[in-house]
């Protein structure tokens, strides 16, 4: 039987359509003859989620979103059909969260429930939700950033005023001079430290000598009879007290000289007479000395 060209073209076209259909499902990550288990995930918002979106569990791809149904009678009840690997085991309490990365790629991430819960069976419903990604967090930060903008503008103005202030240049110049002085001081301290290190052995030797002398002095002091010395000091003080008492006593010779007022008056009178005699002698010496060159006495 001879096949016409028209039939050949039709068969090629049908085969191309089939290959295209299978290729589209393959590119979407969906298997045409899939034996995966089907579960249903309920969302109130599926922003960014679409059929063929991948499903991950702990970073490993375990399935794909097969379809999304929107219930117009219940706008907050959106059902996504999840085509999952039949080897996957999920317990009651498992959640499915929509996650978007910084580049805008959207995926569904499974958050497993506690292991002590019962296992979910094929066709069960999983609670869905949305996890805030970097873009959502950045969007939430926009109001705070808007509030900070006036403060940032004021800070920048103050910085401009500070930079344009001539005093800043003076301060920087002074800081440069201070740094140079600190550098010079540091060099001097380094030299001083080096000198101390050189002289330290000699200083330690002298210090050891002083300590040795101190030990010798301490040893000598420890050998001194302190009690006997104090007794001698007490005896000397007693003698001084006796001498002082004798000097103050009116019965002794020295005491009489110190305490007799009449003797003091007589001595003063005698001194005055001696003084008058000396004055008269200076004024009239011939009254007391009579000299004659030729043996003749002056009358």
PDB file of C-alpha atoms in Angstrom:
ATOM      1  CA  UNK A   1       0.000   0.000   0.000  1.00  0.00           C
ATOM      2  CA  UNK A   2       1.418   3.279  -1.079  1.00  0.00           C
ATOM      3  CA  UNK A   3       1.178   6.135   1.419  1.00  0.00           C
ATOM      4  CA  UNK A   4       0.560   9.507  -0.086  1.00  0.00           C
ATOM      5  CA  UNK A   5       2.605  12.535   0.667  1.00  0.00           C
ATOM      6  CA  UNK A   6      -0.355  14.185   2.387  1.00  0.00           C
ATOM      7  CA  UNK A   7      -0.606  11.348   4.909  1.00  0.00           C
ATOM      8  CA  UNK A   8       3.120  11.493   5.551  1.00  0.00           C
ATOM      9  CA  UNK A   9       2.918  15.244   6.188  1.00  0.00           C
ATOM     10  CA  UNK A  10      -0.061  14.706   8.529  1.00  0.00           C
ATOM     11  CA  UNK A  11       1.759  11.985  10.498  1.00  0.00           C
ATOM     12  CA  UNK A  12       4.862  14.157  10.826  1.00  0.00           C
ATOM     13  CA  UNK A  13       2.727  17.049  12.051  1.00  0.00           C
ATOM     14  CA  UNK A  14       0.967  14.849  14.623  1.00  0.00           C
ATOM     15  CA  UNK A  15       4.320  13.485  15.823  1.00  0.00           C
ATOM     16  CA  UNK A  16       5.681  17.042  16.113  1.00  0.00           C
ATOM     17  CA  UNK A  17       2.659  18.073  18.184  1.00  0.00           C
ATOM     18  CA  UNK A  18       3.083  15.075  20.466  1.00  0.00           C
ATOM     19  CA  UNK A  19       6.812  15.737  20.892  1.00  0.00           C
ATOM     20  CA  UNK A  20       6.083  19.415  21.548  1.00  0.00           C
ATOM     21  CA  UNK A  21       3.470  18.524  24.159  1.00  0.00           C
ATOM     22  CA  UNK A  22       5.791  16.063  25.880  1.00  0.00           C
ATOM     23  CA  UNK A  23       8.672  18.558  25.665  1.00  0.00           C
ATOM     24  CA  UNK A  24       6.631  21.322  27.261  1.00  0.00           C
ATOM     25  CA  UNK A  25       5.665  19.053  30.128  1.00  0.00           C
ATOM     26  CA  UNK A  26       9.289  17.987  30.477  1.00  0.00           C
ATOM     27  CA  UNK A  27      10.505  21.573  30.562  1.00  0.00           C
ATOM     28  CA  UNK A  28       7.890  22.364  33.193  1.00  0.00           C
ATOM     29  CA  UNK A  29       9.209  19.496  35.279  1.00  0.00           C
ATOM     30  CA  UNK A  30       6.020  17.473  34.874  1.00  0.00           C
ATOM     31  CA  UNK A  31       5.930  13.877  33.766  1.00  0.00           C
ATOM     32  CA  UNK A  32       3.266  12.971  31.233  1.00  0.00           C
ATOM     33  CA  UNK A  33       2.937   9.464  32.518  1.00  0.00           C
ATOM     34  CA  UNK A  34       3.578  10.253  36.152  1.00  0.00           C
ATOM     35  CA  UNK A  35       2.977   7.791  38.956  1.00  0.00           C
ATOM     36  CA  UNK A  36       3.530  10.374  41.681  1.00  0.00           C
ATOM     37  CA  UNK A  37       1.131  10.862  44.581  1.00  0.00           C
ATOM     38  CA  UNK A  38      -1.251  13.800  44.472  1.00  0.00           C
ATOM     39  CA  UNK A  39      -1.890  16.043  47.458  1.00  0.00           C
ATOM     40  CA  UNK A  40      -3.804  19.289  47.736  1.00  0.00           C
ATOM     41  CA  UNK A  41      -2.464  22.476  49.284  1.00  0.00           C
ATOM     42  CA  UNK A  42      -4.878  25.242  50.369  1.00  0.00           C
ATOM     43  CA  UNK A  43      -3.734  28.877  50.161  1.00  0.00           C
ATOM     44  CA  UNK A  44      -5.387  32.238  50.725  1.00  0.00           C
ATOM     45  CA  UNK A  45      -2.773  33.876  48.465  1.00  0.00           C
ATOM     46  CA  UNK A  46      -0.615  32.235  45.805  1.00  0.00           C
ATOM     47  CA  UNK A  47       1.391  35.288  44.723  1.00  0.00           C
ATOM     48  CA  UNK A  48       4.096  34.089  42.334  1.00  0.00           C
ATOM     49  CA  UNK A  49       3.113  30.418  42.495  1.00  0.00           C
ATOM     50  CA  UNK A  50       2.146  28.787  39.187  1.00  0.00           C
ATOM     51  CA  UNK A  51       1.791  25.330  37.656  1.00  0.00           C
ATOM     52  CA  UNK A  52       5.183  23.654  37.214  1.00  0.00           C
ATOM     53  CA  UNK A  53       6.605  25.499  40.253  1.00  0.00           C
ATOM     54  CA  UNK A  54       9.008  23.090  42.006  1.00  0.00           C
ATOM     55  CA  UNK A  55       8.385  21.629  45.447  1.00  0.00           C
ATOM     56  CA  UNK A  56      11.321  21.145  47.826  1.00  0.00           C
ATOM     57  CA  UNK A  57      11.790  19.383  51.161  1.00  0.00           C
ATOM     58  CA  UNK A  58      14.914  20.358  53.083  1.00  0.00           C
ATOM     59  CA  UNK A  59      16.447  21.741  49.875  1.00  0.00           C
ATOM     60  CA  UNK A  60      15.755  18.579  47.821  1.00  0.00           C
ATOM     61  CA  UNK A  61      13.256  18.619  44.957  1.00  0.00           C
ATOM     62  CA  UNK A  62      10.444  16.166  45.690  1.00  0.00           C
ATOM     63  CA  UNK A  63       7.720  17.250  43.297  1.00  0.00           C
ATOM     64  CA  UNK A  64       6.015  19.945  41.258  1.00  0.00           C
ATOM     65  CA  UNK A  65       2.795  21.994  41.283  1.00  0.00           C
ATOM     66  CA  UNK A  66       0.528  20.329  38.744  1.00  0.00           C
ATOM     67  CA  UNK A  67      -2.413  22.698  38.769  1.00  0.00           C
ATOM     68  CA  UNK A  68      -3.939  25.655  40.642  1.00  0.00           C
ATOM     69  CA  UNK A  69      -7.729  26.035  41.035  1.00  0.00           C
ATOM     70  CA  UNK A  70      -9.304  29.337  42.068  1.00  0.00           C
ATOM     71  CA  UNK A  71     -12.662  29.108  43.830  1.00  0.00           C
ATOM     72  CA  UNK A  72     -14.592  32.231  42.894  1.00  0.00           C
ATOM     73  CA  UNK A  73     -17.164  31.548  45.610  1.00  0.00           C
ATOM     74  CA  UNK A  74     -14.367  31.471  48.206  1.00  0.00           C
ATOM     75  CA  UNK A  75     -11.561  33.855  47.145  1.00  0.00           C
ATOM     76  CA  UNK A  76      -9.452  32.919  50.180  1.00  0.00           C
ATOM     77  CA  UNK A  77      -9.615  29.227  49.334  1.00  0.00           C
ATOM     78  CA  UNK A  78      -7.148  28.532  46.490  1.00  0.00           C
ATOM     79  CA  UNK A  79      -6.287  24.887  45.928  1.00  0.00           C
ATOM     80  CA  UNK A  80      -2.948  23.871  44.398  1.00  0.00           C
ATOM     81  CA  UNK A  81      -2.486  20.304  43.226  1.00  0.00           C
ATOM     82  CA  UNK A  82       0.929  18.974  44.290  1.00  0.00           C
ATOM     83  CA  UNK A  83       2.478  16.059  42.453  1.00  0.00           C
ATOM     84  CA  UNK A  84       4.893  14.511  44.972  1.00  0.00           C
ATOM     85  CA  UNK A  85       7.325  11.616  45.018  1.00  0.00           C
ATOM     86  CA  UNK A  86       5.520   8.491  46.356  1.00  0.00           C
ATOM     87  CA  UNK A  87       8.544   7.725  48.574  1.00  0.00           C
ATOM     88  CA  UNK A  88       7.921  10.936  50.501  1.00  0.00           C
ATOM     89  CA  UNK A  89       6.347  10.474  53.924  1.00  0.00           C
ATOM     90  CA  UNK A  90       4.629  13.391  55.619  1.00  0.00           C
ATOM     91  CA  UNK A  91       3.059  13.529  59.060  1.00  0.00           C
ATOM     92  CA  UNK A  92       0.072  15.478  60.202  1.00  0.00           C
ATOM     93  CA  UNK A  93       0.968  19.129  60.811  1.00  0.00           C
ATOM     94  CA  UNK A  94       3.092  19.448  57.675  1.00  0.00           C
ATOM     95  CA  UNK A  95       2.886  22.876  56.021  1.00  0.00           C
ATOM     96  CA  UNK A  96       3.729  24.121  52.555  1.00  0.00           C
ATOM     97  CA  UNK A  97       5.165  27.627  52.294  1.00  0.00           C
ATOM     98  CA  UNK A  98       5.665  29.743  49.186  1.00  0.00           C
ATOM     99  CA  UNK A  99       9.287  30.950  49.138  1.00  0.00           C
ATOM    100  CA  UNK A 100      10.738  33.534  46.753  1.00  0.00           C
ATOM    101  CA  UNK A 101      14.438  34.261  46.455  1.00  0.00           C
ATOM    102  CA  UNK A 102      16.209  37.531  45.677  1.00  0.00           C
ATOM    103  CA  UNK A 103      15.945  36.928  41.917  1.00  0.00           C
ATOM    104  CA  UNK A 104      12.193  36.428  42.073  1.00  0.00           C
ATOM    105  CA  UNK A 105      12.175  32.638  41.616  1.00  0.00           C
ATOM    106  CA  UNK A 106       9.246  31.040  43.428  1.00  0.00           C
ATOM    107  CA  UNK A 107       9.096  27.549  44.878  1.00  0.00           C
ATOM    108  CA  UNK A 108       7.059  25.585  47.403  1.00  0.00           C
ATOM    109  CA  UNK A 109       8.919  24.472  50.529  1.00  0.00           C
ATOM    110  CA  UNK A 110       7.547  21.663  52.715  1.00  0.00           C
ATOM    111  CA  UNK A 111       7.805  22.102  56.493  1.00  0.00           C
ATOM    112  CA  UNK A 112       7.328  18.673  58.053  1.00  0.00           C
ATOM    113  CA  UNK A 113       5.156  18.155  61.101  1.00  0.00           C
ATOM    114  CA  UNK A 114       6.167  16.264  64.245  1.00  0.00           C
ATOM    115  CA  UNK A 115       7.183  12.658  63.655  1.00  0.00           C
ATOM    116  CA  UNK A 116       4.752  11.344  66.278  1.00  0.00           C
ATOM    117  CA  UNK A 117       1.749  12.496  64.196  1.00  0.00           C
ATOM    118  CA  UNK A 118      -0.096  10.219  61.823  1.00  0.00           C
ATOM    119  CA  UNK A 119       1.102   9.855  58.232  1.00  0.00           C
ATOM    120  CA  UNK A 120      -0.758  11.734  55.515  1.00  0.00           C
ATOM    121  CA  UNK A 121      -2.330   9.630  52.812  1.00  0.00           C
ATOM    122  CA  UNK A 122      -2.613  10.346  49.104  1.00  0.00           C
ATOM    123  CA  UNK A 123      -5.262  12.982  48.415  1.00  0.00           C
ATOM    124  CA  UNK A 124      -5.002  14.661  51.880  1.00  0.00           C
ATOM    125  CA  UNK A 125      -5.035  18.424  52.183  1.00  0.00           C
ATOM    126  CA  UNK A 126      -1.968  20.349  53.393  1.00  0.00           C
ATOM    127  CA  UNK A 127      -2.133  23.807  54.908  1.00  0.00           C
ATOM    128  CA  UNK A 128      -0.344  26.423  52.823  1.00  0.00           C
ATOM    129  CA  UNK A 129       1.184  29.774  53.577  1.00  0.00           C
ATOM    130  CA  UNK A 130       3.726  32.367  52.456  1.00  0.00           C
ATOM    131  CA  UNK A 131       7.224  32.871  53.775  1.00  0.00           C
ATOM    132  CA  UNK A 132       8.644  36.365  53.600  1.00  0.00           C
ATOM    133  CA  UNK A 133      11.659  36.463  51.321  1.00  0.00           C
ATOM    134  CA  UNK A 134      14.291  39.110  50.945  1.00  0.00           C
ATOM    135  CA  UNK A 135      12.120  41.223  48.665  1.00  0.00           C
ATOM    136  CA  UNK A 136       9.210  41.123  51.112  1.00  0.00           C
ATOM    137  CA  UNK A 137      11.474  42.065  54.008  1.00  0.00           C
ATOM    138  CA  UNK A 138      12.926  44.885  51.931  1.00  0.00           C
ATOM    139  CA  UNK A 139       9.415  46.102  51.134  1.00  0.00           C
ATOM    140  CA  UNK A 140       8.528  46.063  54.848  1.00  0.00           C
ATOM    141  CA  UNK A 141      11.610  48.139  55.556  1.00  0.00           C
ATOM    142  CA  UNK A 142      10.659  50.878  53.081  1.00  0.00           C
ATOM    143  CA  UNK A 143       8.509  52.871  55.577  1.00  0.00           C
ATOM    144  CA  UNK A 144      11.365  52.896  58.078  1.00  0.00           C
ATOM    145  CA  UNK A 145      13.795  53.934  55.365  1.00  0.00           C
ATOM    146  CA  UNK A 146      11.468  56.779  54.355  1.00  0.00           C
ATOM    147  CA  UNK A 147      11.395  57.976  57.959  1.00  0.00           C
ATOM    148  CA  UNK A 148      15.202  57.872  58.100  1.00  0.00           C
ATOM    149  CA  UNK A 149      15.722  59.873  54.895  1.00  0.00           C
ATOM    150  CA  UNK A 150      15.156  63.339  56.495  1.00  0.00           C
ATOM    151  CA  UNK A 151      17.580  62.423  59.285  1.00  0.00           C
ATOM    152  CA  UNK A 152      20.142  61.227  56.750  1.00  0.00           C
ATOM    153  CA  UNK A 153      19.755  64.468  54.804  1.00  0.00           C
ATOM    154  CA  UNK A 154      20.304  66.484  57.982  1.00  0.00           C
ATOM    155  CA  UNK A 155      23.371  64.388  58.844  1.00  0.00           C
ATOM    156  CA  UNK A 156      24.819  64.925  55.364  1.00  0.00           C
ATOM    157  CA  UNK A 157      24.267  68.689  55.633  1.00  0.00           C
ATOM    158  CA  UNK A 158      26.048  68.758  58.985  1.00  0.00           C
ATOM    159  CA  UNK A 159      28.898  66.737  57.520  1.00  0.00           C
ATOM    160  CA  UNK A 160      29.194  69.188  54.617  1.00  0.00           C
ATOM    161  CA  UNK A 161      29.275  72.118  57.049  1.00  0.00           C
ATOM    162  CA  UNK A 162      31.922  70.368  59.120  1.00  0.00           C
ATOM    163  CA  UNK A 163      34.077  69.588  56.102  1.00  0.00           C
ATOM    164  CA  UNK A 164      33.843  73.154  54.790  1.00  0.00           C
ATOM    165  CA  UNK A 165      34.730  74.662  58.190  1.00  0.00           C
ATOM    166  CA  UNK A 166      38.282  76.168  58.104  1.00  0.00           C
ATOM    167  CA  UNK A 167      38.746  75.083  61.681  1.00  0.00           C
ATOM    168  CA  UNK A 168      38.791  71.490  60.513  1.00  0.00           C
ATOM    169  CA  UNK A 169      41.904  72.128  58.416  1.00  0.00           C
ATOM    170  CA  UNK A 170      43.556  73.790  61.426  1.00  0.00           C
ATOM    171  CA  UNK A 171      42.591  70.843  63.603  1.00  0.00           C
ATOM    172  CA  UNK A 172      44.020  68.408  61.086  1.00  0.00           C
ATOM    173  CA  UNK A 173      47.243  70.439  60.930  1.00  0.00           C
ATOM    174  CA  UNK A 174      47.478  70.446  64.722  1.00  0.00           C
ATOM    175  CA  UNK A 175      46.787  66.735  64.748  1.00  0.00           C
ATOM    176  CA  UNK A 176      49.617  66.244  62.265  1.00  0.00           C
ATOM    177  CA  UNK A 177      51.986  68.241  64.471  1.00  0.00           C
ATOM    178  CA  UNK A 178      50.835  66.322  67.524  1.00  0.00           C
ATOM    179  CA  UNK A 179      51.446  63.059  65.699  1.00  0.00           C
ATOM    180  CA  UNK A 180      54.951  64.191  64.772  1.00  0.00           C
ATOM    181  CA  UNK A 181      55.661  65.139  68.389  1.00  0.00           C
ATOM    182  CA  UNK A 182      54.318  61.835  69.611  1.00  0.00           C
ATOM    183  CA  UNK A 183      56.564  60.084  67.109  1.00  0.00           C
ATOM    184  CA  UNK A 184      59.585  62.033  68.359  1.00  0.00           C
ATOM    185  CA  UNK A 185      58.634  61.319  71.972  1.00  0.00           C
ATOM    186  CA  UNK A 186      58.261  57.646  71.163  1.00  0.00           C
ATOM    187  CA  UNK A 187      61.742  57.635  69.616  1.00  0.00           C
ATOM    188  CA  UNK A 188      63.176  59.327  72.708  1.00  0.00           C
ATOM    189  CA  UNK A 189      61.440  56.821  74.955  1.00  0.00           C
ATOM    190  CA  UNK A 190      62.897  54.061  72.830  1.00  0.00           C
ATOM    191  CA  UNK A 191      66.394  55.511  73.263  1.00  0.00           C
ATOM    192  CA  UNK A 192      65.827  55.937  76.997  1.00  0.00           C
ATOM    193  CA  UNK A 193      64.653  52.346  77.243  1.00  0.00           C
ATOM    194  CA  UNK A 194      67.735  51.184  75.360  1.00  0.00           C
ATOM    195  CA  UNK A 195      69.990  53.147  77.742  1.00  0.00           C
ATOM    196  CA  UNK A 196      68.199  51.727  80.751  1.00  0.00           C
ATOM    197  CA  UNK A 197      68.642  48.251  79.365  1.00  0.00           C
ATOM    198  CA  UNK A 198      72.380  48.892  78.948  1.00  0.00           C
ATOM    199  CA  UNK A 199      72.794  50.301  82.471  1.00  0.00           C
ATOM    200  CA  UNK A 200      70.419  47.895  84.129  1.00  0.00           C
ATOM    201  CA  UNK A 201      73.139  45.315  85.035  1.00  0.00           C
ATOM    202  CA  UNK A 202      75.215  48.024  86.765  1.00  0.00           C
ATOM    203  CA  UNK A 203      72.160  49.361  88.558  1.00  0.00           C
ATOM    204  CA  UNK A 204      71.250  45.867  89.693  1.00  0.00           C
ATOM    205  CA  UNK A 205      74.832  45.355  90.954  1.00  0.00           C
ATOM    206  CA  UNK A 206      74.672  48.622  92.938  1.00  0.00           C
ATOM    207  CA  UNK A 207      71.257  47.715  94.250  1.00  0.00           C
ATOM    208  CA  UNK A 208      72.615  44.356  95.389  1.00  0.00           C
ATOM    209  CA  UNK A 209      75.479  46.206  97.122  1.00  0.00           C
ATOM    210  CA  UNK A 210      73.033  48.516  98.899  1.00  0.00           C
ATOM    211  CA  UNK A 211      70.972  45.529  99.954  1.00  0.00           C
ATOM    212  CA  UNK A 212      74.108  43.836 101.247  1.00  0.00           C
ATOM    213  CA  UNK A 213      75.028  46.976 103.264  1.00  0.00           C
ATOM    214  CA  UNK A 214      71.497  47.152 104.560  1.00  0.00           C
ATOM    215  CA  UNK A 215      71.671  43.561 105.643  1.00  0.00           C
ATOM    216  CA  UNK A 216      75.002  44.264 107.381  1.00  0.00           C
ATOM    217  CA  UNK A 217      73.535  47.317 109.148  1.00  0.00           C
ATOM    218  CA  UNK A 218      70.515  45.316 110.172  1.00  0.00           C
ATOM    219  CA  UNK A 219      72.768  42.588 111.508  1.00  0.00           C
ATOM    220  CA  UNK A 220      74.819  45.169 113.477  1.00  0.00           C
ATOM    221  CA  UNK A 221      71.669  46.750 114.856  1.00  0.00           C
ATOM    222  CA  UNK A 222      70.413  43.356 115.895  1.00  0.00           C
ATOM    223  CA  UNK A 223      73.628  42.848 117.891  1.00  0.00           C
ATOM    224  CA  UNK A 224      73.279  46.148 119.760  1.00  0.00           C
ATOM    225  CA  UNK A 225      72.026  45.773 123.341  1.00  0.00           C
ATOM    226  CA  UNK A 226      69.097  48.141 123.173  1.00  0.00           C
ATOM    227  CA  UNK A 227      68.113  47.622 126.804  1.00  0.00           C
ATOM    228  CA  UNK A 228      71.549  48.485 128.138  1.00  0.00           C
ATOM    229  CA  UNK A 229      71.760  51.541 125.900  1.00  0.00           C
ATOM    230  CA  UNK A 230      68.392  52.777 127.132  1.00  0.00           C
ATOM    231  CA  UNK A 231      69.520  52.286 130.733  1.00  0.00           C
ATOM    232  CA  UNK A 232      72.570  54.451 130.040  1.00  0.00           C
ATOM    233  CA  UNK A 233      70.404  57.098 128.447  1.00  0.00           C
ATOM    234  CA  UNK A 234      68.083  57.039 131.481  1.00  0.00           C
ATOM    235  CA  UNK A 235      71.102  57.378 133.818  1.00  0.00           C
ATOM    236  CA  UNK A 236      72.433  60.344 131.819  1.00  0.00           C
ATOM    237  CA  UNK A 237      69.031  62.027 131.932  1.00  0.00           C
ATOM    238  CA  UNK A 238      68.896  61.465 135.717  1.00  0.00           C
ATOM    239  CA  UNK A 239      72.301  63.148 136.096  1.00  0.00           C
ATOM    240  CA  UNK A 240      71.124  66.081 134.006  1.00  0.00           C
ATOM    241  CA  UNK A 241      68.037  66.403 136.199  1.00  0.00           C
ATOM    242  CA  UNK A 242      70.210  66.390 139.352  1.00  0.00           C
ATOM    243  CA  UNK A 243      72.497  69.058 137.880  1.00  0.00           C
ATOM    244  CA  UNK A 244      69.526  71.177 136.960  1.00  0.00           C
ATOM    245  CA  UNK A 245      68.106  70.788 140.467  1.00  0.00           C
ATOM    246  CA  UNK A 246      71.435  71.871 142.034  1.00  0.00           C
ATOM    247  CA  UNK A 247      71.635  74.873 139.732  1.00  0.00           C
ATOM    248  CA  UNK A 248      68.152  75.935 140.741  1.00  0.00           C
ATOM    249  CA  UNK A 249      68.755  75.306 144.446  1.00  0.00           C
ATOM    250  CA  UNK A 250      69.591  78.517 146.432  1.00  0.00           C
ATOM    251  CA  UNK A 251      71.823  76.550 148.805  1.00  0.00           C
ATOM    252  CA  UNK A 252      74.573  75.791 146.328  1.00  0.00           C
ATOM    253  CA  UNK A 253      77.249  78.212 145.155  1.00  0.00           C
ATOM    254  CA  UNK A 254      76.066  78.303 141.580  1.00  0.00           C
ATOM    255  CA  UNK A 255      72.458  78.488 142.766  1.00  0.00           C
ATOM    256  CA  UNK A 256      73.300  81.440 145.005  1.00  0.00           C
ATOM    257  CA  UNK A 257      75.024  83.185 142.097  1.00  0.00           C
ATOM    258  CA  UNK A 258      71.990  82.581 139.895  1.00  0.00           C
ATOM    259  CA  UNK A 259      69.282  83.367 142.451  1.00  0.00           C
ATOM    260  CA  UNK A 260      70.795  86.062 144.797  1.00  0.00           C
ATOM    261  CA  UNK A 261      69.491  89.446 143.608  1.00  0.00           C
ATOM    262  CA  UNK A 262      71.688  91.431 146.028  1.00  0.00           C
ATOM    263  CA  UNK A 263      74.801  89.871 144.557  1.00  0.00           C
ATOM    264  CA  UNK A 264      73.522  90.825 141.142  1.00  0.00           C
ATOM    265  CA  UNK A 265      72.995  94.462 142.306  1.00  0.00           C
ATOM    266  CA  UNK A 266      76.474  94.636 143.875  1.00  0.00           C
ATOM    267  CA  UNK A 267      78.068  93.317 140.709  1.00  0.00           C
ATOM    268  CA  UNK A 268      76.208  95.931 138.678  1.00  0.00           C
ATOM    269  CA  UNK A 269      77.336  98.696 141.032  1.00  0.00           C
ATOM    270  CA  UNK A 270      80.943  97.461 140.889  1.00  0.00           C
ATOM    271  CA  UNK A 271      80.830  97.431 137.092  1.00  0.00           C
ATOM    272  CA  UNK A 272      79.509 100.963 137.065  1.00  0.00           C
ATOM    273  CA  UNK A 273      82.349 102.130 139.387  1.00  0.00           C
ATOM    274  CA  UNK A 274      84.932 100.407 137.211  1.00  0.00           C
ATOM    275  CA  UNK A 275      83.458 102.044 134.163  1.00  0.00           C
ATOM    276  CA  UNK A 276      83.577 105.495 135.829  1.00  0.00           C
ATOM    277  CA  UNK A 277      87.176 104.873 136.879  1.00  0.00           C
ATOM    278  CA  UNK A 278      88.185 103.984 133.320  1.00  0.00           C
ATOM    279  CA  UNK A 279      86.519 107.094 131.954  1.00  0.00           C
ATOM    280  CA  UNK A 280      88.276 109.307 134.514  1.00  0.00           C
ATOM    281  CA  UNK A 281      91.574 107.573 133.781  1.00  0.00           C
ATOM    282  CA  UNK A 282      91.213 108.301 130.088  1.00  0.00           C
ATOM    283  CA  UNK A 283      90.327 111.953 130.810  1.00  0.00           C
ATOM    284  CA  UNK A 284      93.007 112.679 133.497  1.00  0.00           C
ATOM    285  CA  UNK A 285      95.748 110.105 133.203  1.00  0.00           C
ATOM    286  CA  UNK A 286      98.267 112.306 135.094  1.00  0.00           C
ATOM    287  CA  UNK A 287      96.260 111.909 138.240  1.00  0.00           C
ATOM    288  CA  UNK A 288      97.201 108.281 138.303  1.00  0.00           C
ATOM    289  CA  UNK A 289     100.650 108.232 136.580  1.00  0.00           C
ATOM    290  CA  UNK A 290     103.333 110.877 137.536  1.00  0.00           C
ATOM    291  CA  UNK A 291     106.423 110.786 135.257  1.00  0.00           C
ATOM    292  CA  UNK A 292     109.376 113.268 135.301  1.00  0.00           C
ATOM    293  CA  UNK A 293     112.125 113.199 132.710  1.00  0.00           C
ATOM    294  CA  UNK A 294     114.626 115.124 134.915  1.00  0.00           C
ATOM    295  CA  UNK A 295     113.580 113.749 138.220  1.00  0.00           C
ATOM    296  CA  UNK A 296     111.428 116.780 139.018  1.00  0.00           C
ATOM    297  CA  UNK A 297     108.008 116.057 140.255  1.00  0.00           C
ATOM    298  CA  UNK A 298     105.136 118.034 138.963  1.00  0.00           C
ATOM    299  CA  UNK A 299     102.919 119.535 141.559  1.00  0.00           C
TER     300      UNK A 299
END
